[in-house]
């Protein structure tokens, strides 16, 4: 199980001595990892961990799936072009064709594709720039609990005060409005948004766009109701304000359908994709835009890495496979199983535990027990051989994010580990 060229057991010394204090996930999961396959990761001592974090949702098909690995190896063997400038390449052409054939055409969607720098944050930057360019307005509305990235433009629409404080400079032109997370009346939120846009004394300029996660992941697994999404889009259309949907974490079948907004029957003006679109955990981001708002001039949002060829190869294989096996239907089935077990065997352990989610992004909210409960459960899961993150305000929500192609037995194994960890933490 070990990579032959690595030493028997790698300690923390290189990281602690030389890596910046900014490192983060490794603090929650302080093993040194080597190999990974499917739903499992192995540390340098050979211990297996069931991965319910899946590279923050990048690994729709788990770690190193053979059907993608073979394509990557063949591409590298053939000396396929590998650098990331936005030249016309065969790999990019194949990706675009697969995306149109398997994602856009079956849904009757007409979007242009913009390849940005490889982070989600960079794609969000592009979406915001474009919305401002197209409308000639500066302001953007974003939601409490929102997470869109940590570069300055994307941080400006990210709500977390801790992350915002690190900007060290002003974060401008954003108005935050409440997310429909059950704390306030959903219709009142829409009325508030409309009033801000129409009242000549609201004190807020009409925005270029509203940027939205249909399900807030980092925000604590908050699901916006479908009718609310529908009504929001109608409202924005009435006032000529663009709708940007950030599907970076919950797109690519995470909630079932390819796009998270399909459940609401809406068509955003701009969609941002990243994470799982790269197929193999390889960095790739793109912005989808209605052709009529493609107001870019050549090179206005450029950069060196805007065509990760290996991610195109992997992403093409992933799109083809998802269509072939009807991944969306699988996610819906496994998501229903996950919900049932969470409800009957985990949330049932204590009435203060609340489950929320869609498909294979599920949350278990422990805030009513205490702020540290979900973090303790995550730590206990790690001791029991499982990687699972927390999300939400004060990290009070345990976030389940397994690979989408996870075997049912592995899904049940993970849920049993969570059940045991919750029992242990309730007893402690
Ligand atoms: N938007 C959403 C919804 C995200 O979940 C994330 C990453 N967690 C981002 C944007 C930022 O992506 P990246 O970390 O690749 O910049």
CSV table of C-alpha atoms and ligand atoms in Angstrom, one decimal:
chain,number,residue,atom,x,y,z
A,1,UNK,CA,0.0,0.0,0.0
A,2,UNK,CA,3.0,2.3,0.3
A,3,UNK,CA,4.5,4.4,-2.5
A,4,UNK,CA,7.9,2.6,-2.9
A,5,UNK,CA,10.0,5.8,-3.1
A,6,UNK,CA,8.6,7.3,0.1
A,7,UNK,CA,10.3,6.7,3.5
A,8,UNK,CA,8.6,4.2,5.8
A,9,UNK,CA,6.9,6.8,7.9
A,10,UNK,CA,6.9,10.6,7.1
A,11,UNK,CA,6.6,12.8,10.1
A,12,UNK,CA,5.3,16.4,10.4
A,13,UNK,CA,8.8,18.0,10.6
A,14,UNK,CA,9.0,19.4,7.0
A,15,UNK,CA,5.6,21.0,7.4
A,16,UNK,CA,6.1,22.4,10.8
A,17,UNK,CA,9.6,23.7,10.2
A,18,UNK,CA,9.0,25.2,6.7
A,19,UNK,CA,5.4,25.6,5.7
A,20,UNK,CA,3.4,28.8,6.5
A,21,UNK,CA,1.0,28.9,9.4
A,22,UNK,CA,-1.7,29.5,6.8
A,23,UNK,CA,-2.1,25.7,6.2
A,24,UNK,CA,-5.5,24.5,7.3
A,25,UNK,CA,-7.0,21.2,6.4
A,26,UNK,CA,-3.9,19.3,7.5
A,27,UNK,CA,-4.5,20.6,11.0
A,28,UNK,CA,-7.9,18.9,11.1
A,29,UNK,CA,-6.6,15.7,9.6
A,30,UNK,CA,-3.0,15.5,10.8
A,31,UNK,CA,-1.8,12.4,9.0
A,32,UNK,CA,0.7,12.4,6.2
A,33,UNK,CA,-1.0,10.8,3.2
A,34,UNK,CA,0.5,8.8,0.5
A,35,UNK,CA,-1.7,6.6,-1.7
A,36,UNK,CA,-5.5,6.9,-2.3
A,37,UNK,CA,-7.9,4.7,-4.2
A,38,UNK,CA,-11.7,5.0,-4.6
A,39,UNK,CA,-13.2,6.1,-1.3
A,40,UNK,CA,-10.1,5.5,0.7
A,41,UNK,CA,-6.9,7.4,1.5
A,42,UNK,CA,-3.9,5.8,3.1
A,43,UNK,CA,-1.4,7.5,5.4
A,44,UNK,CA,2.3,6.9,5.2
A,45,UNK,CA,2.1,4.2,7.9
A,46,UNK,CA,-0.5,2.4,5.7
A,47,UNK,CA,-3.6,3.2,7.8
A,48,UNK,CA,-6.8,3.5,5.7
A,49,UNK,CA,-9.3,6.4,6.1
A,50,UNK,CA,-12.7,6.4,4.5
A,51,UNK,CA,-12.9,9.7,2.7
A,52,UNK,CA,-16.2,11.6,3.3
A,53,UNK,CA,-14.6,14.9,2.2
A,54,UNK,CA,-13.5,13.8,-1.3
A,55,UNK,CA,-11.0,16.6,-1.8
A,56,UNK,CA,-13.6,19.2,-0.8
A,57,UNK,CA,-15.9,17.8,-3.3
A,58,UNK,CA,-13.5,17.6,-6.2
A,59,UNK,CA,-13.5,13.8,-6.4
A,60,UNK,CA,-16.9,12.8,-7.9
A,61,UNK,CA,-15.4,9.5,-8.9
A,62,UNK,CA,-13.3,9.0,-5.8
A,63,UNK,CA,-9.5,8.9,-5.8
A,64,UNK,CA,-7.6,7.9,-8.9
A,65,UNK,CA,-10.4,6.1,-10.8
A,66,UNK,CA,-9.0,3.7,-13.3
A,67,UNK,CA,-11.1,4.9,-16.2
A,68,UNK,CA,-9.7,8.4,-15.9
A,69,UNK,CA,-6.2,7.3,-15.0
A,70,UNK,CA,-5.8,5.3,-18.2
A,71,UNK,CA,-6.8,8.3,-20.3
A,72,UNK,CA,-4.3,10.6,-18.5
A,73,UNK,CA,-1.5,8.1,-18.8
A,74,UNK,CA,-2.2,7.6,-22.5
A,75,UNK,CA,-2.3,11.4,-23.0
A,76,UNK,CA,1.0,11.9,-21.2
A,77,UNK,CA,2.6,8.9,-23.0
A,78,UNK,CA,1.6,10.5,-26.3
A,79,UNK,CA,3.3,13.8,-25.4
A,80,UNK,CA,-0.1,15.6,-25.5
A,81,UNK,CA,0.4,19.3,-24.9
A,82,UNK,CA,0.4,19.9,-21.1
A,83,UNK,CA,1.0,23.6,-20.4
A,84,UNK,CA,-2.0,25.8,-19.6
A,85,UNK,CA,-2.1,28.7,-22.0
A,86,UNK,CA,-5.5,29.2,-23.7
A,87,UNK,CA,-4.4,27.9,-27.1
A,88,UNK,CA,-6.7,25.8,-29.2
A,89,UNK,CA,-5.9,22.2,-28.2
A,90,UNK,CA,-7.4,18.8,-29.0
A,91,UNK,CA,-7.9,18.2,-25.3
A,92,UNK,CA,-9.9,21.4,-24.9
A,93,UNK,CA,-11.9,20.7,-28.0
A,94,UNK,CA,-12.8,17.3,-26.7
A,95,UNK,CA,-13.8,18.7,-23.3
A,96,UNK,CA,-16.0,21.4,-24.9
A,97,UNK,CA,-17.7,18.9,-27.2
A,98,UNK,CA,-18.4,16.5,-24.3
A,99,UNK,CA,-19.7,19.4,-22.1
A,100,UNK,CA,-22.1,20.5,-24.9
A,101,UNK,CA,-23.2,16.9,-25.7
A,102,UNK,CA,-23.7,15.7,-22.2
A,103,UNK,CA,-24.6,18.8,-20.2
A,104,UNK,CA,-25.9,21.7,-22.2
A,105,UNK,CA,-27.7,20.0,-25.2
A,106,UNK,CA,-29.8,17.5,-23.2
A,107,UNK,CA,-31.0,20.5,-21.0
A,108,UNK,CA,-31.7,22.8,-23.9
A,109,UNK,CA,-29.1,25.3,-22.4
A,110,UNK,CA,-27.3,27.8,-24.5
A,111,UNK,CA,-24.2,29.0,-22.6
A,112,UNK,CA,-20.8,30.1,-23.8
A,113,UNK,CA,-17.8,28.7,-21.9
A,114,UNK,CA,-15.2,30.9,-20.4
A,115,UNK,CA,-12.1,29.1,-19.0
A,116,UNK,CA,-10.6,31.1,-16.2
A,117,UNK,CA,-7.7,30.6,-13.8
A,118,UNK,CA,-8.0,27.2,-12.2
A,119,UNK,CA,-9.4,28.2,-8.8
A,120,UNK,CA,-13.1,28.6,-8.0
A,121,UNK,CA,-12.3,32.1,-6.7
A,122,UNK,CA,-10.9,33.2,-10.1
A,123,UNK,CA,-14.0,32.1,-11.9
A,124,UNK,CA,-16.1,34.0,-9.4
A,125,UNK,CA,-13.9,37.1,-10.1
A,126,UNK,CA,-14.6,36.7,-13.8
A,127,UNK,CA,-18.4,36.3,-13.2
A,128,UNK,CA,-18.5,39.5,-11.1
A,129,UNK,CA,-16.4,41.5,-13.5
A,130,UNK,CA,-18.6,40.4,-16.4
A,131,UNK,CA,-21.9,41.3,-14.6
A,132,UNK,CA,-20.5,44.7,-13.8
A,133,UNK,CA,-19.4,45.2,-17.3
A,134,UNK,CA,-22.7,44.1,-18.9
A,135,UNK,CA,-25.0,46.2,-16.6
A,136,UNK,CA,-22.7,49.2,-16.1
A,137,UNK,CA,-23.5,48.9,-12.3
A,138,UNK,CA,-21.1,48.3,-9.5
A,139,UNK,CA,-23.0,46.8,-6.7
A,140,UNK,CA,-23.7,43.1,-6.1
A,141,UNK,CA,-26.0,41.4,-3.7
A,142,UNK,CA,-24.8,38.4,-1.8
A,143,UNK,CA,-26.2,36.3,1.0
A,144,UNK,CA,-25.4,35.9,4.7
A,145,UNK,CA,-23.6,32.6,5.1
A,146,UNK,CA,-22.2,32.8,1.5
A,147,UNK,CA,-18.8,31.4,0.5
A,148,UNK,CA,-17.4,32.3,-2.9
A,149,UNK,CA,-13.6,32.3,-2.4
A,150,UNK,CA,-10.9,34.3,-0.8
A,151,UNK,CA,-9.4,36.5,-3.5
A,152,UNK,CA,-10.4,40.1,-3.0
A,153,UNK,CA,-13.4,40.2,-5.4
A,154,UNK,CA,-14.7,36.8,-4.3
A,155,UNK,CA,-14.0,37.6,-0.7
A,156,UNK,CA,-16.1,40.7,-1.0
A,157,UNK,CA,-19.1,38.4,-1.6
A,158,UNK,CA,-18.1,35.9,1.1
A,159,UNK,CA,-19.9,36.5,4.4
A,160,UNK,CA,-17.6,35.0,7.0
A,161,UNK,CA,-16.2,37.9,9.1
A,162,UNK,CA,-13.0,35.9,10.0
A,163,UNK,CA,-12.1,35.4,6.4
A,164,UNK,CA,-13.0,39.0,5.5
A,165,UNK,CA,-10.8,40.4,8.3
A,166,UNK,CA,-7.8,38.8,6.6
A,167,UNK,CA,-8.3,41.0,3.5
A,168,UNK,CA,-6.4,43.9,5.1
A,169,UNK,CA,-8.1,46.3,2.7
A,170,UNK,CA,-11.6,47.4,1.9
A,171,UNK,CA,-14.2,45.0,0.4
A,172,UNK,CA,-16.5,47.1,-1.6
A,173,UNK,CA,-19.7,47.3,-3.5
A,174,UNK,CA,-21.6,44.4,-1.9
A,175,UNK,CA,-24.8,44.3,0.0
A,176,UNK,CA,-25.6,41.2,2.0
A,177,UNK,CA,-29.2,40.0,2.4
A,178,UNK,CA,-30.5,37.1,4.4
A,179,UNK,CA,-30.3,33.6,3.0
A,180,UNK,CA,-33.5,31.5,3.2
A,181,UNK,CA,-32.2,29.2,5.9
A,182,UNK,CA,-35.3,29.1,8.0
A,183,UNK,CA,-34.4,31.9,10.3
A,184,UNK,CA,-36.6,34.5,8.6
A,185,UNK,CA,-39.7,34.3,6.5
A,186,UNK,CA,-38.7,33.3,2.9
A,187,UNK,CA,-41.2,35.6,1.2
A,188,UNK,CA,-40.2,38.5,3.4
A,189,UNK,CA,-36.6,38.0,2.2
A,190,UNK,CA,-37.7,38.4,-1.4
A,191,UNK,CA,-39.8,41.4,-0.5
A,192,UNK,CA,-36.7,42.9,1.2
A,193,UNK,CA,-34.5,42.4,-1.8
A,194,UNK,CA,-37.2,43.9,-4.1
A,195,UNK,CA,-37.6,46.9,-1.8
A,196,UNK,CA,-33.9,47.5,-1.7
A,197,UNK,CA,-33.9,47.5,-5.5
A,198,UNK,CA,-36.9,49.7,-6.0
A,199,UNK,CA,-37.2,52.1,-3.0
A,200,UNK,CA,-35.7,55.5,-4.0
A,201,UNK,CA,-34.7,55.9,-0.3
A,202,UNK,CA,-33.3,52.4,0.3
A,203,UNK,CA,-29.8,53.8,0.4
A,204,UNK,CA,-28.6,51.0,-1.9
A,205,UNK,CA,-27.9,51.3,-5.6
A,206,UNK,CA,-29.5,48.8,-7.9
A,207,UNK,CA,-27.0,46.0,-8.2
A,208,UNK,CA,-25.4,44.4,-11.3
A,209,UNK,CA,-26.1,40.9,-10.1
A,210,UNK,CA,-27.1,38.7,-7.2
A,211,UNK,CA,-24.7,35.9,-6.5
A,212,UNK,CA,-26.1,32.8,-5.0
A,213,UNK,CA,-25.4,29.2,-3.9
A,214,UNK,CA,-28.7,27.2,-4.2
A,215,UNK,CA,-27.4,25.1,-1.3
A,216,UNK,CA,-24.8,26.8,0.9
A,217,UNK,CA,-22.1,24.3,1.6
A,218,UNK,CA,-19.5,26.1,3.6
A,219,UNK,CA,-22.3,28.1,5.1
A,220,UNK,CA,-23.6,25.0,6.9
A,221,UNK,CA,-25.7,23.0,4.4
A,222,UNK,CA,-28.5,25.4,4.0
A,223,UNK,CA,-30.9,24.5,1.2
A,224,UNK,CA,-32.8,27.3,-0.5
A,225,UNK,CA,-36.3,26.1,-1.2
A,226,UNK,CA,-37.1,25.6,-5.0
A,227,UNK,CA,-40.1,27.9,-5.1
A,228,UNK,CA,-38.0,30.6,-3.5
A,229,UNK,CA,-35.3,30.2,-6.1
A,230,UNK,CA,-37.9,30.4,-8.8
A,231,UNK,CA,-39.4,33.6,-7.4
A,232,UNK,CA,-36.0,35.1,-6.9
A,233,UNK,CA,-35.2,34.6,-10.6
A,234,UNK,CA,-38.5,36.2,-11.6
A,235,UNK,CA,-37.8,39.1,-9.4
A,236,UNK,CA,-34.4,39.7,-10.8
A,237,UNK,CA,-35.7,39.4,-14.4
A,238,UNK,CA,-38.3,42.1,-13.6
A,239,UNK,CA,-35.6,44.5,-12.5
A,240,UNK,CA,-32.9,43.6,-15.1
A,241,UNK,CA,-30.5,42.3,-12.4
A,242,UNK,CA,-28.3,39.3,-13.4
A,243,UNK,CA,-28.4,36.0,-11.5
A,244,UNK,CA,-25.0,34.3,-10.9
A,245,UNK,CA,-25.3,30.8,-9.5
A,246,UNK,CA,-22.1,29.6,-7.9
A,247,UNK,CA,-22.2,25.8,-8.5
A,248,UNK,CA,-18.6,25.3,-7.6
A,249,UNK,CA,-19.3,22.9,-4.8
A,250,UNK,CA,-22.8,21.6,-5.4
A,251,UNK,CA,-22.8,21.4,-9.2
A,252,UNK,CA,-21.6,18.3,-11.2
A,253,UNK,CA,-24.3,16.0,-9.8
A,254,UNK,CA,-23.5,16.6,-6.1
A,255,UNK,CA,-27.2,17.2,-5.4
A,256,UNK,CA,-28.4,14.8,-8.1
A,257,UNK,CA,-29.0,16.7,-11.3
A,258,UNK,CA,-25.8,18.1,-13.1
A,259,UNK,CA,-26.7,21.6,-12.0
A,260,UNK,CA,-28.0,22.3,-8.5
A,261,UNK,CA,-30.6,24.8,-9.9
A,262,UNK,CA,-32.3,22.3,-12.1
A,263,UNK,CA,-34.7,21.4,-9.3
A,264,UNK,CA,-36.1,24.9,-9.3
A,265,UNK,CA,-36.5,25.1,-13.1
A,266,UNK,CA,-34.4,28.3,-13.4
A,267,UNK,CA,-31.8,29.4,-15.9
A,268,UNK,CA,-29.2,31.7,-14.4
A,269,UNK,CA,-27.5,34.3,-16.5
A,270,UNK,CA,-24.1,33.2,-15.3
A,271,UNK,CA,-23.0,29.9,-13.7
A,272,UNK,CA,-19.7,29.2,-12.1
A,273,UNK,CA,-18.2,25.7,-12.1
A,274,UNK,CA,-15.0,24.2,-10.6
A,275,UNK,CA,-14.0,21.5,-8.2
A,276,UNK,CA,-15.5,18.2,-9.6
A,277,UNK,CA,-15.5,19.5,-13.2
A,278,UNK,CA,-11.8,18.6,-13.4
A,279,UNK,CA,-12.7,14.9,-13.0
A,280,UNK,CA,-9.7,13.6,-11.1
A,281,UNK,CA,-9.2,16.4,-8.5
A,282,UNK,CA,-7.3,18.4,-11.1
A,283,UNK,CA,-7.7,22.2,-11.1
A,284,UNK,CA,-10.2,23.6,-13.6
A,285,UNK,CA,-12.8,26.3,-13.5
A,286,UNK,CA,-15.2,27.7,-15.9
A,287,UNK,CA,-17.9,30.3,-16.2
A,288,UNK,CA,-21.0,29.7,-18.3
A,289,UNK,CA,-22.6,32.8,-19.7
A,290,UNK,CA,-25.6,33.6,-21.8
A,291,UNK,CA,-24.3,34.4,-25.3
A,292,UNK,CA,-26.0,37.8,-25.3
A,293,UNK,CA,-23.9,38.9,-22.3
A,294,UNK,CA,-20.6,37.8,-23.6
A,295,UNK,CA,-19.3,41.3,-23.5
A,296,UNK,CA,-15.6,40.4,-22.9
A,297,UNK,CA,-12.9,41.9,-25.1
A,298,UNK,CA,-10.1,39.5,-25.9
A,299,UNK,CA,-7.7,39.0,-23.0
A,300,UNK,CA,-9.6,41.0,-20.5
A,301,UNK,CA,-9.7,38.2,-18.0
A,302,UNK,CA,-6.5,36.4,-18.9
A,303,UNK,CA,-3.8,34.4,-17.1
A,304,UNK,CA,-1.2,31.8,-17.6
A,305,UNK,CA,-3.1,28.8,-16.4
A,306,UNK,CA,-6.4,28.9,-18.2
A,307,UNK,CA,-6.4,25.5,-19.9
A,308,UNK,CA,-5.4,22.7,-17.6
A,309,UNK,CA,-5.0,20.1,-20.4
A,310,UNK,CA,-4.8,17.2,-18.0
A,311,UNK,CA,-8.0,18.4,-16.4
A,312,UNK,CA,-9.6,18.6,-19.8
A,313,UNK,CA,-8.7,15.0,-20.5
A,314,UNK,CA,-9.9,13.9,-17.0
A,315,UNK,CA,-13.0,16.1,-17.1
A,316,UNK,CA,-14.0,14.7,-20.6
A,317,UNK,CA,-13.7,11.2,-19.3
A,318,UNK,CA,-15.8,12.1,-16.2
A,319,UNK,CA,-18.5,13.8,-18.2
A,320,UNK,CA,-18.8,10.7,-20.5
A,321,UNK,CA,-18.9,8.3,-17.6
A,322,UNK,CA,-21.5,10.4,-15.7
A,323,UNK,CA,-23.8,10.2,-18.7
A,324,UNK,CA,-23.1,6.5,-19.4
A,325,UNK,CA,-24.0,5.4,-15.8
A,326,UNK,CA,-26.6,8.0,-15.1
A,327,UNK,CA,-24.7,9.4,-12.2
A,328,UNK,CA,-27.5,11.8,-11.3
A,329,UNK,CA,-29.9,9.0,-10.7
A,330,UNK,CA,-27.3,7.1,-8.6
A,331,UNK,CA,-26.7,10.2,-6.5
A,332,UNK,CA,-30.4,10.6,-5.9
A,333,UNK,CA,-30.7,6.9,-4.8
A,334,UNK,CA,-27.6,7.0,-2.5
A,335,UNK,CA,-28.6,10.4,-1.2
A,336,UNK,CA,-32.0,9.0,-0.2
A,337,UNK,CA,-30.3,6.1,1.6
A,338,UNK,CA,-27.9,8.5,3.3
A,339,UNK,CA,-30.8,10.7,4.5
A,340,UNK,CA,-32.7,7.8,5.8
A,341,UNK,CA,-29.8,6.4,7.8
A,342,UNK,CA,-28.9,9.8,9.1
A,343,UNK,CA,-32.4,10.4,10.2
A,344,UNK,CA,-33.2,6.9,11.7
A,345,UNK,CA,-29.8,6.0,13.2
A,346,UNK,CA,-27.9,9.2,13.8
A,347,UNK,CA,-30.2,12.2,14.3
A,348,UNK,CA,-32.4,9.8,16.3
A,349,UNK,CA,-29.7,9.5,18.9
A,350,UNK,CA,-30.5,13.0,20.2
A,351,UNK,CA,-33.5,15.2,19.3
A,352,UNK,CA,-31.2,18.3,19.2
A,353,UNK,CA,-29.4,16.9,16.1
A,354,UNK,CA,-30.7,18.2,12.8
A,355,UNK,CA,-30.1,16.8,9.3
A,356,UNK,CA,-30.2,18.9,6.2
A,357,UNK,CA,-29.0,18.4,2.6
A,358,UNK,CA,-29.7,17.2,-0.9
A,359,UNK,CA,-28.2,14.2,-2.7
A,360,UNK,CA,-24.7,13.4,-1.5
A,361,UNK,CA,-24.1,16.7,0.3
A,362,UNK,CA,-25.6,16.2,3.8
A,363,UNK,CA,-25.2,18.0,7.1
A,364,UNK,CA,-25.7,17.1,10.7
A,365,UNK,CA,-26.2,20.3,12.7
A,366,UNK,CA,-25.1,19.9,16.3
A,367,UNK,CA,-25.4,23.6,17.3
A,368,UNK,CA,-28.3,22.9,19.7
A,369,UNK,CA,-26.0,20.5,21.7
A,370,UNK,CA,-23.1,22.9,21.8
A,371,UNK,CA,-20.8,24.8,19.4
A,372,UNK,CA,-18.0,22.2,19.6
A,373,UNK,CA,-20.1,19.1,19.1
A,374,UNK,CA,-19.6,18.7,15.3
A,375,UNK,CA,-15.9,19.3,15.6
A,376,UNK,CA,-15.6,16.7,18.3
A,377,UNK,CA,-17.5,14.2,16.1
A,378,UNK,CA,-15.2,15.0,13.2
A,379,UNK,CA,-12.2,14.4,15.3
A,380,UNK,CA,-13.6,11.1,16.7
A,381,UNK,CA,-14.4,10.0,13.1
A,382,UNK,CA,-10.7,10.7,12.2
A,383,UNK,CA,-9.6,8.5,15.2
A,384,UNK,CA,-12.0,5.8,13.8
A,385,UNK,CA,-10.5,6.0,10.4
A,386,UNK,CA,-12.6,8.5,8.5
A,387,UNK,CA,-12.1,12.0,7.0
A,388,UNK,CA,-15.1,14.3,7.4
A,389,UNK,CA,-15.2,18.1,7.6
A,390,UNK,CA,-17.3,20.6,9.5
A,391,UNK,CA,-19.0,23.7,8.1
A,392,UNK,CA,-21.3,26.6,9.0
A,393,UNK,CA,-21.1,29.3,11.6
A,394,UNK,CA,-18.7,28.2,14.4
A,395,UNK,CA,-18.3,24.9,12.5
A,396,UNK,CA,-21.3,23.5,14.1
A,397,UNK,CA,-22.4,21.3,11.2
A,398,UNK,CA,-20.8,18.0,10.3
A,399,UNK,CA,-20.6,17.9,6.5
A,400,UNK,CA,-20.9,14.6,4.5
A,401,UNK,CA,-19.3,14.9,1.1
A,402,UNK,CA,-18.5,11.3,-0.1
A,403,UNK,CA,-17.4,10.5,-3.6
A,404,UNK,CA,-20.5,10.3,-5.8
A,405,UNK,CA,-19.7,6.8,-7.1
A,406,UNK,CA,-19.2,5.5,-3.6
A,407,UNK,CA,-20.2,1.8,-3.2
A,408,UNK,CA,-23.4,1.4,-1.1
A,409,UNK,CA,-21.5,-0.7,1.4
A,410,UNK,CA,-18.8,2.0,1.9
A,411,UNK,CA,-21.5,4.6,2.3
A,412,UNK,CA,-23.1,2.5,5.0
A,413,UNK,CA,-19.7,1.9,6.6
A,414,UNK,CA,-19.2,5.7,6.8
A,415,UNK,CA,-22.6,6.3,8.2
A,416,UNK,CA,-22.0,3.6,10.9
A,417,UNK,CA,-18.7,5.3,11.8
A,418,UNK,CA,-20.6,8.6,12.1
A,419,UNK,CA,-23.2,6.9,14.3
A,420,UNK,CA,-20.5,5.5,16.6
A,421,UNK,CA,-18.7,8.8,16.8
A,422,UNK,CA,-21.9,10.7,17.7
A,423,UNK,CA,-22.7,8.1,20.4
A,424,UNK,CA,-19.2,8.4,21.8
A,425,UNK,CA,-19.4,12.2,21.8
A,426,UNK,CA,-22.8,12.2,23.4
A,427,UNK,CA,-21.5,10.0,26.2
A,428,UNK,CA,-18.3,12.0,26.8
B,1,LIG,N1,-17.6,28.9,-4.2
B,1,LIG,C1,-17.9,27.9,-3.5
B,1,LIG,C2,-19.4,27.6,-3.4
B,1,LIG,C3,-17.0,27.1,-2.8
B,1,LIG,O1,-17.4,26.0,-2.1
B,1,LIG,C4,-15.6,27.4,-3.0
B,1,LIG,C5,-14.6,26.5,-2.3
B,1,LIG,N2,-14.9,25.9,-1.2
B,1,LIG,C6,-15.3,28.5,-3.8
B,1,LIG,C7,-16.3,29.2,-4.3
B,1,LIG,C8,-13.8,28.9,-3.9
B,1,LIG,O2,-13.2,27.9,-4.7
B,1,LIG,P1,-11.5,27.9,-4.6
B,1,LIG,O3,-11.2,27.4,-3.2
B,1,LIG,O4,-11.1,26.9,-5.6
B,1,LIG,O5,-11.0,29.2,-4.9
